[in-house]
Structures are given as structure tokens and as C-alpha cells.
XYZ file of C-alpha atoms in Angstrom:
562
model
C -5.407 -23.413 35.132
C -8.612 -22.668 33.245
C -10.564 -19.655 34.455
C -7.616 -18.077 36.294
C -8.399 -14.494 37.192
C -4.729 -13.358 37.319
C -4.728 -11.327 34.096
C -7.868 -9.360 35.039
C -6.455 -8.930 38.585
C -3.232 -7.547 37.075
C -5.325 -4.963 35.038
C -8.279 -3.915 37.386
C -7.180 -5.005 40.832
C -7.394 -7.894 43.174
C -11.195 -7.958 43.242
C -11.343 -8.484 39.499
C -14.004 -11.216 39.809
C -16.235 -8.684 41.509
C -15.942 -6.151 38.684
C -15.823 -8.298 35.572
C -18.844 -8.437 33.405
C -17.634 -11.331 31.276
C -16.552 -14.228 33.502
C -14.416 -16.123 31.163
C -13.335 -19.688 31.802
C -10.154 -19.450 29.667
C -7.548 -16.728 29.475
C -5.748 -15.986 26.081
C -2.646 -13.623 26.246
C -1.642 -12.086 23.007
C 2.052 -11.269 22.856
C 2.528 -8.040 20.835
C 6.094 -7.235 20.027
C 6.193 -5.588 16.615
C 3.657 -3.604 14.634
C 3.766 -6.242 11.829
C 3.020 -9.186 14.206
C 0.497 -7.331 16.306
C -1.513 -6.320 13.189
C -1.678 -9.904 11.836
C -3.180 -11.029 15.121
C -5.732 -8.166 15.310
C -6.808 -8.969 11.697
C -7.733 -12.482 12.396
C -8.482 -12.854 16.110
C -11.884 -11.205 16.134
C -13.277 -13.776 13.637
C -11.918 -16.583 15.721
C -13.557 -15.646 18.981
C -16.591 -13.886 17.486
C -19.420 -13.940 20.087
C -17.531 -16.207 22.610
C -17.461 -14.710 26.279
C -15.785 -17.840 27.588
C -12.412 -16.563 26.374
C -10.824 -13.514 28.220
C -8.223 -11.828 25.965
C -5.410 -9.756 27.476
C -2.589 -8.131 25.359
C 0.854 -8.108 26.716
C 3.239 -5.639 25.183
C 6.905 -6.879 24.791
C 8.877 -3.644 24.296
C 12.161 -5.289 23.585
C 12.102 -5.197 19.654
C 14.060 -2.687 17.574
C 10.774 -2.334 15.635
C 8.491 -1.914 18.587
C 7.751 1.592 17.900
C 4.160 2.070 17.238
C 2.889 -1.183 18.858
C 1.288 0.744 21.727
C -0.471 3.003 19.365
C -1.868 0.189 17.451
C -3.229 -1.619 20.567
C -4.690 1.667 21.972
C -6.424 2.380 18.486
C -7.917 -1.133 18.465
C -9.331 -0.599 22.103
C -7.169 -3.392 23.598
C -6.562 -3.764 27.297
C -2.743 -4.047 27.760
C -0.758 -5.953 30.365
C 2.768 -4.777 30.943
C 5.213 -7.517 29.845
C 6.981 -7.764 33.151
C 3.629 -8.936 34.749
C 3.142 -11.765 32.335
C 5.494 -14.067 34.438
C 3.028 -13.619 37.385
C -0.075 -15.013 35.664
C -1.115 -18.410 34.349
C -2.713 -18.036 30.876
C -4.294 -21.019 29.096
C -2.735 -20.008 25.908
C -0.202 -17.405 24.495
C -0.840 -16.349 20.905
C 1.666 -14.321 18.912
C 2.744 -13.626 15.303
C 6.214 -12.879 16.517
C 8.486 -15.845 16.952
C 11.213 -13.900 18.869
C 9.313 -13.357 22.090
C 10.795 -14.361 25.518
C 7.891 -16.494 26.890
C 8.072 -16.859 30.658
C 8.242 -20.421 32.150
C 5.042 -22.310 32.476
C 3.062 -25.242 31.228
C 0.759 -23.365 28.842
C 0.971 -23.728 25.075
C 2.338 -21.023 22.747
C 0.696 -20.712 19.232
C 2.879 -18.623 16.777
C 1.332 -17.530 13.504
C 3.347 -16.316 10.581
C 3.407 -12.537 10.141
C 4.334 -12.766 6.409
C 4.267 -15.823 4.073
C 6.117 -18.690 5.525
C 9.899 -18.556 6.087
C 11.102 -16.487 3.165
C 13.868 -14.222 4.726
C 16.904 -14.317 6.878
C 16.958 -11.562 9.431
C 19.473 -10.377 12.029
C 19.256 -12.355 15.348
C 18.623 -9.982 18.185
C 20.370 -12.528 20.540
C 23.630 -13.175 18.483
C 25.577 -11.529 15.693
C 24.388 -13.915 13.258
C 21.156 -14.175 11.071
C 18.264 -16.460 11.549
C 15.283 -17.788 9.748
C 12.410 -15.287 10.023
C 9.287 -16.928 11.574
C 11.169 -19.792 13.267
C 10.989 -19.883 17.108
C 14.144 -20.412 19.243
C 15.180 -24.025 19.867
C 14.891 -23.199 23.588
C 11.137 -22.808 23.355
C 10.884 -25.947 21.127
C 12.707 -27.820 23.766
C 9.900 -27.182 26.242
C 7.325 -28.819 23.921
C 4.898 -25.871 24.260
C 5.368 -24.189 20.929
C 3.082 -24.611 18.003
C 3.843 -23.132 14.625
C 1.122 -22.410 12.051
C 2.147 -22.781 8.411
C 0.284 -22.201 5.145
C 1.952 -24.856 2.965
C 3.496 -28.367 3.549
C 6.754 -27.196 2.042
C 7.115 -24.753 4.871
C 7.028 -27.574 7.341
C 9.860 -29.445 5.478
C 11.870 -26.184 5.235
C 11.481 -25.641 8.984
C 12.335 -29.151 9.923
C 15.549 -29.040 7.692
C 16.623 -25.774 9.670
C 15.165 -26.644 13.102
C 14.825 -30.504 13.528
C 13.308 -29.833 17.023
C 10.143 -28.470 15.334
C 9.193 -31.976 14.361
C 5.507 -32.600 15.383
C 5.023 -28.957 16.378
C 3.571 -27.620 13.128
C 0.023 -27.017 12.231
C -1.080 -26.824 8.571
C -3.572 -23.870 8.705
C -3.391 -21.757 5.692
C -3.095 -17.989 5.269
C -6.152 -15.918 6.507
C -4.690 -12.799 4.771
C -4.450 -14.377 1.469
C -8.056 -15.655 1.851
C -9.277 -12.121 2.457
C -7.429 -10.977 -0.631
C -9.125 -13.506 -2.752
C -12.446 -12.796 -1.378
C -11.913 -9.030 -2.148
C -10.678 -9.169 -5.741
C -13.993 -8.217 -7.360
C -13.974 -4.970 -5.401
C -10.791 -3.696 -7.061
C -12.618 -0.770 -8.855
C -14.207 0.339 -5.633
C -10.800 0.399 -3.900
C -9.278 2.391 -6.701
C -12.078 4.886 -6.297
C -11.521 5.150 -2.584
C -7.803 5.977 -3.338
C -8.704 8.758 -5.764
C -7.686 6.684 -8.843
C -9.701 7.997 -11.693
C -11.559 5.769 -14.270
C -9.117 4.845 -17.051
C -6.012 5.350 -14.736
C -3.755 2.481 -13.953
C -2.479 2.123 -10.323
C 1.186 1.067 -9.913
C 2.064 -0.180 -6.365
C 5.560 0.096 -4.964
C 6.221 -2.522 -2.381
C 9.150 -2.521 -0.268
C 10.330 -4.739 2.695
C 12.795 -3.423 5.206
C 16.524 -3.422 5.432
C 19.466 -2.435 3.226
C 18.572 -5.036 0.562
C 14.956 -3.965 0.120
C 13.653 -2.011 -2.780
C 13.809 1.408 -0.916
C 16.918 0.474 0.742
C 18.554 0.212 -2.676
C 16.600 2.816 -4.552
C 14.841 5.330 -2.178
C 14.190 7.633 -5.192
C 12.231 4.937 -7.116
C 8.697 6.256 -6.301
C 9.800 9.744 -7.603
C 11.238 8.146 -10.735
C 8.111 6.290 -11.380
C 6.049 9.512 -11.041
C 8.409 11.239 -13.379
C 8.135 8.498 -16.029
C 4.486 7.703 -15.892
C 2.201 10.397 -17.186
C -0.125 11.505 -14.187
C -3.343 11.582 -16.299
C -2.852 7.852 -17.103
C -1.132 6.510 -13.885
C -1.227 6.763 -10.210
C 1.528 5.444 -8.001
C 1.087 4.095 -4.446
C 3.626 2.988 -1.959
C 3.321 0.226 0.738
C 6.390 0.220 3.072
C 6.961 -2.605 5.572
C 5.882 -1.603 9.187
C 9.502 -2.044 10.240
C 10.467 0.953 7.913
C 7.886 3.082 9.707
C 8.981 1.800 13.171
C 12.686 2.240 12.552
C 12.685 5.665 10.822
C 9.409 7.372 11.755
C 6.733 8.997 9.555
C 8.562 12.301 9.514
C 11.797 10.727 8.052
C 9.734 8.798 5.440
C 7.806 11.968 4.426
C 11.066 13.904 4.158
C 12.871 11.208 2.007
C 9.805 10.907 -0.183
C 8.780 14.737 -0.235
C 9.227 15.008 -4.014
C 7.200 11.918 -4.706
C 4.432 13.103 -2.214
C 4.315 16.513 -4.030
C 4.013 14.594 -7.190
C 0.964 12.706 -6.114
C 2.268 9.591 -4.422
C -0.340 7.628 -2.482
C 1.414 6.695 0.738
C -0.493 3.769 2.168
C -0.402 3.612 6.068
C 1.258 0.472 7.597
C -1.776 -0.987 9.329
C -4.512 -2.856 7.565
C -5.006 -0.546 4.321
C -2.126 -2.195 2.419
C -4.430 -5.168 1.663
C -7.155 -3.473 -0.151
C -4.615 -1.179 -1.850
C -2.834 -4.290 -3.239
C -6.092 -5.640 -4.614
C -6.601 -2.317 -6.320
C -3.233 -2.278 -7.910
C -2.814 -3.028 -11.696
C 0.850 -3.752 -11.242
C 3.400 -4.239 -8.512
C 6.962 -2.945 -8.458
C 8.454 -4.798 -5.508
C 11.258 -6.934 -3.990
C 11.474 -10.163 -1.895
C 8.800 -9.115 0.720
C 5.664 -10.742 1.368
C 3.425 -7.980 -0.126
C 5.168 -8.572 -3.634
C 4.595 -12.301 -3.254
C 0.899 -11.732 -2.355
C 0.613 -9.545 -5.499
C 2.040 -12.264 -7.804
C -0.248 -14.868 -6.241
C -3.251 -12.740 -7.105
C -2.115 -12.494 -10.698
C -0.833 -8.925 -10.588
C 1.984 -8.303 -13.085
C 5.194 -7.996 -11.032
C 8.511 -6.109 -11.805
C 11.357 -6.952 -9.316
C 13.199 -3.738 -8.496
C 15.365 -5.470 -5.809
C 16.026 -8.968 -4.699
C 18.187 -9.350 -1.525
C 20.674 -12.053 -0.494
C 18.711 -12.369 2.598
C 15.921 -14.130 0.515
C 15.805 -17.832 1.285
C 16.440 -20.248 -1.714
C 13.955 -22.796 -2.548
C 10.912 -20.824 -1.372
C 8.048 -19.332 -3.357
C 9.675 -16.037 -3.344
C 12.822 -17.659 -4.867
C 10.529 -18.996 -7.758
C 9.225 -15.469 -8.135
C 12.734 -14.171 -8.551
C 13.406 -16.797 -11.291
C 10.266 -15.925 -13.299
C 9.385 -12.250 -12.750
C 10.994 -9.603 -14.975
C 13.463 -7.300 -13.349
C 13.082 -3.529 -13.373
C 15.977 -1.922 -15.103
C 16.449 1.424 -13.326
C 18.705 2.577 -16.020
C 16.332 1.791 -18.817
C 12.905 3.158 -20.003
C 10.785 2.679 -16.815
C 7.566 3.742 -18.559
C 8.022 1.257 -21.326
C 8.819 -1.624 -18.780
C 5.622 -0.870 -16.718
C 3.570 -0.661 -20.006
C 4.868 -4.036 -21.189
C 4.216 -5.658 -17.755
C 0.620 -4.323 -17.956
C 0.126 -5.488 -21.547
C 0.867 -9.091 -20.975
C 0.376 -11.849 -18.424
C 2.846 -11.904 -15.555
C 5.921 -13.837 -16.277
C 5.868 -14.887 -12.677
C 3.034 -17.397 -13.497
C 0.715 -16.389 -10.658
C -0.914 -19.802 -10.424
C 2.405 -21.528 -9.752
C 3.412 -18.870 -7.152
C 0.112 -19.307 -5.343
C 0.552 -23.102 -5.411
C 3.955 -22.939 -3.856
C 2.889 -20.458 -1.179
C -0.678 -21.431 -0.154
C -2.230 -24.906 0.176
C -6.011 -25.124 -0.030
C -6.799 -21.445 0.152
C -10.220 -20.431 1.729
C -9.897 -22.753 4.738
C -7.466 -20.770 6.976
C -9.934 -19.297 9.467
C -11.848 -22.453 10.247
C -8.716 -24.385 10.589
C -7.042 -21.832 12.762
C -10.148 -21.529 15.087
C -10.133 -25.344 15.404
C -6.442 -25.303 16.439
C -6.950 -22.404 18.820
C -9.907 -23.950 20.717
C -8.092 -27.194 20.885
C -5.222 -25.665 22.583
C -7.522 -23.702 24.885
C -9.223 -26.977 25.860
C -12.697 -25.646 24.852
C -15.224 -26.807 22.343
C -15.650 -24.624 19.361
C -18.632 -22.253 19.348
C -21.765 -23.554 17.785
C -22.814 -22.181 14.342
C -20.985 -21.592 11.102
C -17.304 -21.635 10.947
C -15.703 -18.131 10.214
C -15.085 -17.176 6.662
C -12.848 -14.492 4.988
C -14.674 -11.103 4.606
C -14.455 -8.535 2.055
C -11.750 -5.909 3.037
C -12.803 -2.405 3.737
C -11.798 0.308 1.329
C -8.201 1.512 1.636
C -6.947 5.055 2.431
C -3.835 6.768 1.747
C -1.868 9.951 2.479
C -1.653 12.122 -0.647
C -1.297 15.657 -1.756
C -2.819 17.475 -4.651
C -0.537 17.924 -7.520
C -0.396 21.730 -8.318
C 2.211 21.926 -11.092
C 2.998 20.044 -14.102
C 5.596 19.718 -16.802
C 3.584 19.528 -20.002
C 4.687 18.164 -23.276
C 2.430 18.468 -26.272
C 2.754 17.284 -29.809
C 0.721 18.367 -32.896
C -0.156 16.100 -35.782
C -2.836 15.981 -38.587
C -5.861 13.933 -38.133
C -6.380 10.689 -40.197
C -9.051 12.586 -42.268
C -8.964 16.259 -43.317
C -12.332 16.683 -41.399
C -10.762 15.480 -38.187
C -8.577 18.592 -37.893
C -5.344 18.686 -35.815
C -4.610 16.242 -33.134
C -2.917 17.383 -29.908
C -1.257 14.772 -27.826
C -0.667 15.793 -24.158
C 1.500 14.320 -21.590
C 1.754 15.756 -18.114
C 4.191 14.947 -15.336
C 4.289 16.490 -11.905
C 6.782 19.365 -11.854
C 8.075 18.133 -8.490
C 9.713 15.209 -10.159
C 10.313 16.337 -13.782
C 11.377 19.399 -15.820
C 9.963 20.386 -19.167
C 11.949 19.371 -22.158
C 13.015 21.721 -25.026
C 10.922 22.386 -28.083
C 11.422 20.351 -31.247
C 9.566 20.495 -34.534
C 5.893 20.652 -33.826
C 6.478 19.429 -30.175
C 6.175 22.021 -27.365
C 6.767 21.981 -23.667
C 5.595 24.308 -20.929
C 5.216 24.581 -17.086
C 1.563 24.811 -15.852
C 0.640 25.648 -12.251
C -2.506 25.613 -10.239
C -3.408 28.710 -8.276
C -2.887 26.548 -5.162
C 0.841 25.937 -5.867
C 2.935 26.968 -2.856
C 6.224 27.303 -4.508
C 6.201 30.844 -5.903
C 9.318 30.091 -7.925
C 7.105 27.704 -10.031
C 4.184 30.070 -10.364
C 6.566 32.924 -11.488
C 8.126 30.598 -14.125
C 4.872 29.102 -15.297
C 3.632 29.597 -18.809
C 0.075 28.426 -17.907
C -1.917 29.199 -14.840
C -5.046 27.223 -13.877
C -7.762 27.859 -11.250
C -8.377 25.470 -8.516
C -12.016 25.607 -8.546
C -14.542 26.276 -11.243
C -15.916 29.804 -11.674
C -19.657 30.377 -11.144
C -19.967 31.773 -14.756
C -17.938 32.265 -17.903
C -17.606 36.049 -17.102
C -16.266 35.186 -13.726
C -13.787 32.714 -15.312
C -12.657 35.457 -17.713
C -12.167 37.958 -14.822
C -10.133 35.342 -12.838
C -7.893 34.603 -15.875
C -7.356 38.450 -16.371
C -6.401 38.768 -12.692
C -4.022 35.845 -12.729
C -2.231 37.177 -15.776
C -1.844 40.583 -13.957
C -0.341 38.876 -10.958
C 2.101 36.862 -12.898
C 3.399 38.765 -15.873
C 5.600 35.727 -17.085
C 2.588 33.668 -17.862
C 1.109 33.388 -21.288
C -2.171 31.842 -20.565
C -4.556 31.514 -17.666
C -7.499 28.958 -17.681
C -10.492 28.467 -15.328
C -13.448 26.041 -15.802
C -16.923 27.731 -15.860
C -19.994 26.434 -14.135
C -21.187 24.863 -17.456
C -18.056 22.717 -17.787
C -16.381 24.698 -20.514
C -13.014 26.183 -19.994
C -12.212 29.858 -20.463
C -8.703 30.577 -21.507
C -7.272 34.048 -21.233
C -4.259 35.086 -23.269
C -1.553 37.591 -22.612
C -2.582 39.870 -25.532
C -6.126 40.309 -23.921
C -8.040 37.761 -26.110
C -9.979 34.929 -24.475
C -10.850 31.503 -25.930
C -13.559 29.134 -24.813
C -12.688 25.448 -24.953
C -15.870 23.337 -25.155
C -15.880 19.468 -24.879
C -18.319 16.646 -24.873
C -17.306 16.038 -21.272
C -15.649 17.845 -18.490
C -11.858 18.432 -19.187
C -9.441 19.680 -16.725
C -8.395 23.328 -17.204
C -4.750 22.335 -17.609
C -5.588 19.964 -20.454
C -7.771 22.507 -22.264
C -5.032 25.018 -21.779
C -2.578 22.700 -23.243
C -4.677 22.505 -26.465
C -4.781 26.265 -26.728
C -1.028 26.697 -25.858
C -0.158 24.255 -28.626
C -2.401 25.814 -31.250
C -0.917 29.304 -30.338
C 2.667 28.069 -30.615
C 1.931 26.413 -33.839
C 0.295 29.449 -35.319
C -3.014 27.748 -35.851
C -6.389 29.592 -35.705
C -8.008 29.637 -32.189
C -11.354 28.837 -33.792
C -11.229 25.175 -34.614
C -12.147 21.644 -33.700
C -9.215 19.802 -32.239
C -8.825 16.176 -31.036
C -7.308 15.819 -27.556
C -5.292 12.638 -26.912
C -3.859 11.788 -23.472
C -2.034 8.579 -23.708
C -4.340 5.560 -23.898
C -7.362 7.422 -22.482
C -10.482 7.879 -24.750
C -10.057 10.798 -27.332
C -11.869 13.994 -26.563
C -13.151 16.462 -29.081
C -12.321 20.159 -28.073
C -14.052 22.936 -29.986
C -12.115 26.292 -29.680
C -14.065 29.578 -30.201
C -13.386 33.231 -29.393
C -14.938 34.411 -26.140
């Protein structure tokens, strides 16, 4: 069986041995069925086979899954040679590797190694073969009957759980660990760099929304949650990212996701792609709002504060995620969302991350060496010489996002602690796409501010404050821009543009202009909020004002007439 040329012959013709550069002595077939399972193999297999030309790898695409959309794209983007699934029965591989337990493996005497595509056996999912549900991650009894299947686990409790549900799995499990969790642990010290890669500014907190798939998932029950979080969390203090299970992308498509989340995207949502990037985005997160999916559990095990926004009946009792459900606080969607997120960030996670990690992962840090040993044993080859593979630091994440170009701004005016401190202006900005401005109360003011790049003319025509997208080359140019903006939009009261020196020039409807100088760069919208508040309160526009934006460091703003 070893060294059989059938897979290469199926790909490049009957004379494959004449054309092949790498004359492998073993053939490994990767069964790719869903995006989730395919990505899990692609994330760990290169480290296992690094530098070894003895193993020829062929990817076979099984197109039968309801969540198979996108698998071909993932394989193509990774540069994989793909064998049509219907040709798999005509070859004799030395090993089939998959992270999908629901594959129909052709008859043969070769072993089949199944890796988990999440954390253990945490969820009941619809069975494609029957009207009933089945334990996610457990291979069919028919394959266990052949004695060919091997199931990798990350914790001894998973083996006991599997045997209780499938007694035929006795003796067919391999205690390996979790390569994904090992990579997350290895990358923790890079959280700040990952935040910067996502565009999260210094001092901002990143809240990550994690949703598994199906009607009991977080977005299945509350698809409006990302928009609600963006409406509740001031955008100068928080960013919100969303990680959706690949099955959501496969079942509904990117267009439908973007349409459902249109308001959230306009409000600055960071939509993380379903392949690879979610791991470093999770490391970057300061808090996780999730459900019973694996990403939420990974976050809890990393010590992230967790709020459970949903917990489905399809979650399996007695598992690590069930412990998370007992200990993590629930997000009350009818309550003060901002206060709940702030409380989670202030204190240690009630989910007891050390206990969650202990229940889900045994002996972290050893997954890749153990998995390589198992792989080569099943291939019948000695492991490559040299050091065993180790978890690498994850690359920086990326996310789809849009610039926020309009804000509902609420300001309040108070006196400083000392007379020499002058007035204090507190500013809270929320993207207008998800929030409207509140009415005025005593010494509290609200207005709509729009950037010049705002595409919805209804907003710009209703705005009290207009801001320039880019700094002007000089203070004079900034004043000319402000005058022109006020001419174009007669409903606006102020127009603000940053100058080349970092100061902000604010033009008023009555023709006056004010220069707002700070000790550091301040966004034109914030400087304009200070001027707007002083104007509404009847304060002189030549004064020193303290600007406070939530928990960010205070800034001193000096107003003077231009």
C-alpha cells in the first residue's frame, strides 16, 4: 500500500511517476467537507509534515455537506491540489485525515484519523442521515465497526463522554490535546499588536461578539445584538468585533450577513472573516459576548471576561461549556448593556478561566508533538529527525470594517474641581447608524455630527456639526473649508477641520471662527463638541476647557478666536 501512485495518477495522469518531483513513499488524503473542518486541518498539518517529502498529500473534496459552500475557495486559496470525492474510492491511501466526523469513507484497510473541529463533544447537531440529532464530533458506528477510525481528543473527560454515547469507540481514541488552544496561549503577549492591526486605538476596549450557528445561537436569537452593543458602547472608548461560525457564512453567504448587519457595519463593526483571523482577534479581545460555541469557550479559557448572550438546548450537559454556563454571567438584553459590559471588564471573569481550561484541555502545549507522533505511527513511518513542532505565534488579524461618518453626540457641562480648572465638558459619541440623539436637559446637550464623507444626505442635511475628513494644509485653508461647508448645508451650526499643526478650526454660522488647541491631536468632532457645548451654554469662546471622553485620559482644550 505504501508509495501507491494512484492519487497522483488521478490528478496528473497515468504517467504520474514520470512527472512527479517529490516521490513520496506514503499517501495522505485530507477529506475536506466543511469550511470549519478544512480550516482546522490546514492550520495544523503544515507543522506536522514540515520538510518531509516522504508524504504525498492530496485533498479530496466531499461536497455533500449543507455547509460545504466555500470549501473549494479555501482549498484554492491555500494552494492545495484537489481530488474529486468520487475518485477517492479508486485509490489506496495510507491514511485519511479529516476534522469532519460525518464523511462517508470508501471501503478499504487504511486508517482514518479524525481531529476535532471545535472543543470536544459539546453540541448536539442535526444528523444528515436521520431526522434525529447526533453528538458533534463522534464518527458513525459503521466506521467504528471497521476498526479503522481513530478520534483525537483534548481531554480524558472527552473519551469518557464518547464511550458513554458510543461504546464502540473503546480503544479508538488518542489523547492529543488542542493545537488551536496552544497557539492562542503562545500569542497572548501580542494582544496589543493584534488590536492595532484591527484599528483599535490605544485606550479603547475591544468587545468580541462570538456566535455559533443555528437557531439557538447568539445571532440566531438576537441578530440585532452587534448593533445594540455599538449603540450602547461609546465609540471613542470601545470597538466591537464579530466572529461568526463558518457555517453561518456557508449557509447564508456574505451578502446576507452584510445585509442583516448593515447598521452595525455602518456603525464601525469589525466583521472578522471566518478563516484563520478569528484566533488573533480573540487574543486581542478585552471581553467576549458569546454563546455555547467553541470560540466563547476558548475565550473563557484564555481568561477573557465572558457574558453569555445565549445558551442553547443543543449544548451537551456535563461538558466544559456546561460549566461555563453555570458560572459566567448572562447578558440581559433588556437591561443596561453598557453597565453589564463595564462590570465584566472591571472584575475577574465569573467563569473561573483556570477551571474552564482545566475541564477542556489537558496538558496544553503538547498537542502538535503528540499529533505528529500519532500521524506518523498511522502512516507507518518514523518521525522526521530534529525538534518536534511547537505552537507558533499567530499572524495579525484582519477584519472588514467601514469608517464611521456620523455620530449622535451627547455632551454635559460641569464645573471643574478647582476654580482654575474651568468648565469640564464630557462627550459621549455613538454612531448615528445605530443611535439617535437624545433631547436636551439642564446643562446637557445633544447634536448630530457628520463627516464630509457621509453618504446619507439626509444625515448631513440634519447635522448640527460638520467635520472634514482630512486635515487642511493650513489654518486659513481649514477656515475656508468650514465656510464652504456651512454654505452648502444651511442647517448646520458649526463646521470643523483640523489644520496641519494639529489645531482644529471651528467655523460658526454667524461668521466667527474659533481655534481649539490641545496638548495632543484631538479629532475635529471632539473639538467641535466642546465648542458646541460652550456655545449652547452661553460660555465665552475664549477659555480653557477640560475635555473628558469616558475613561480616556482628560485633555486640556484652549479655545481662542481665530
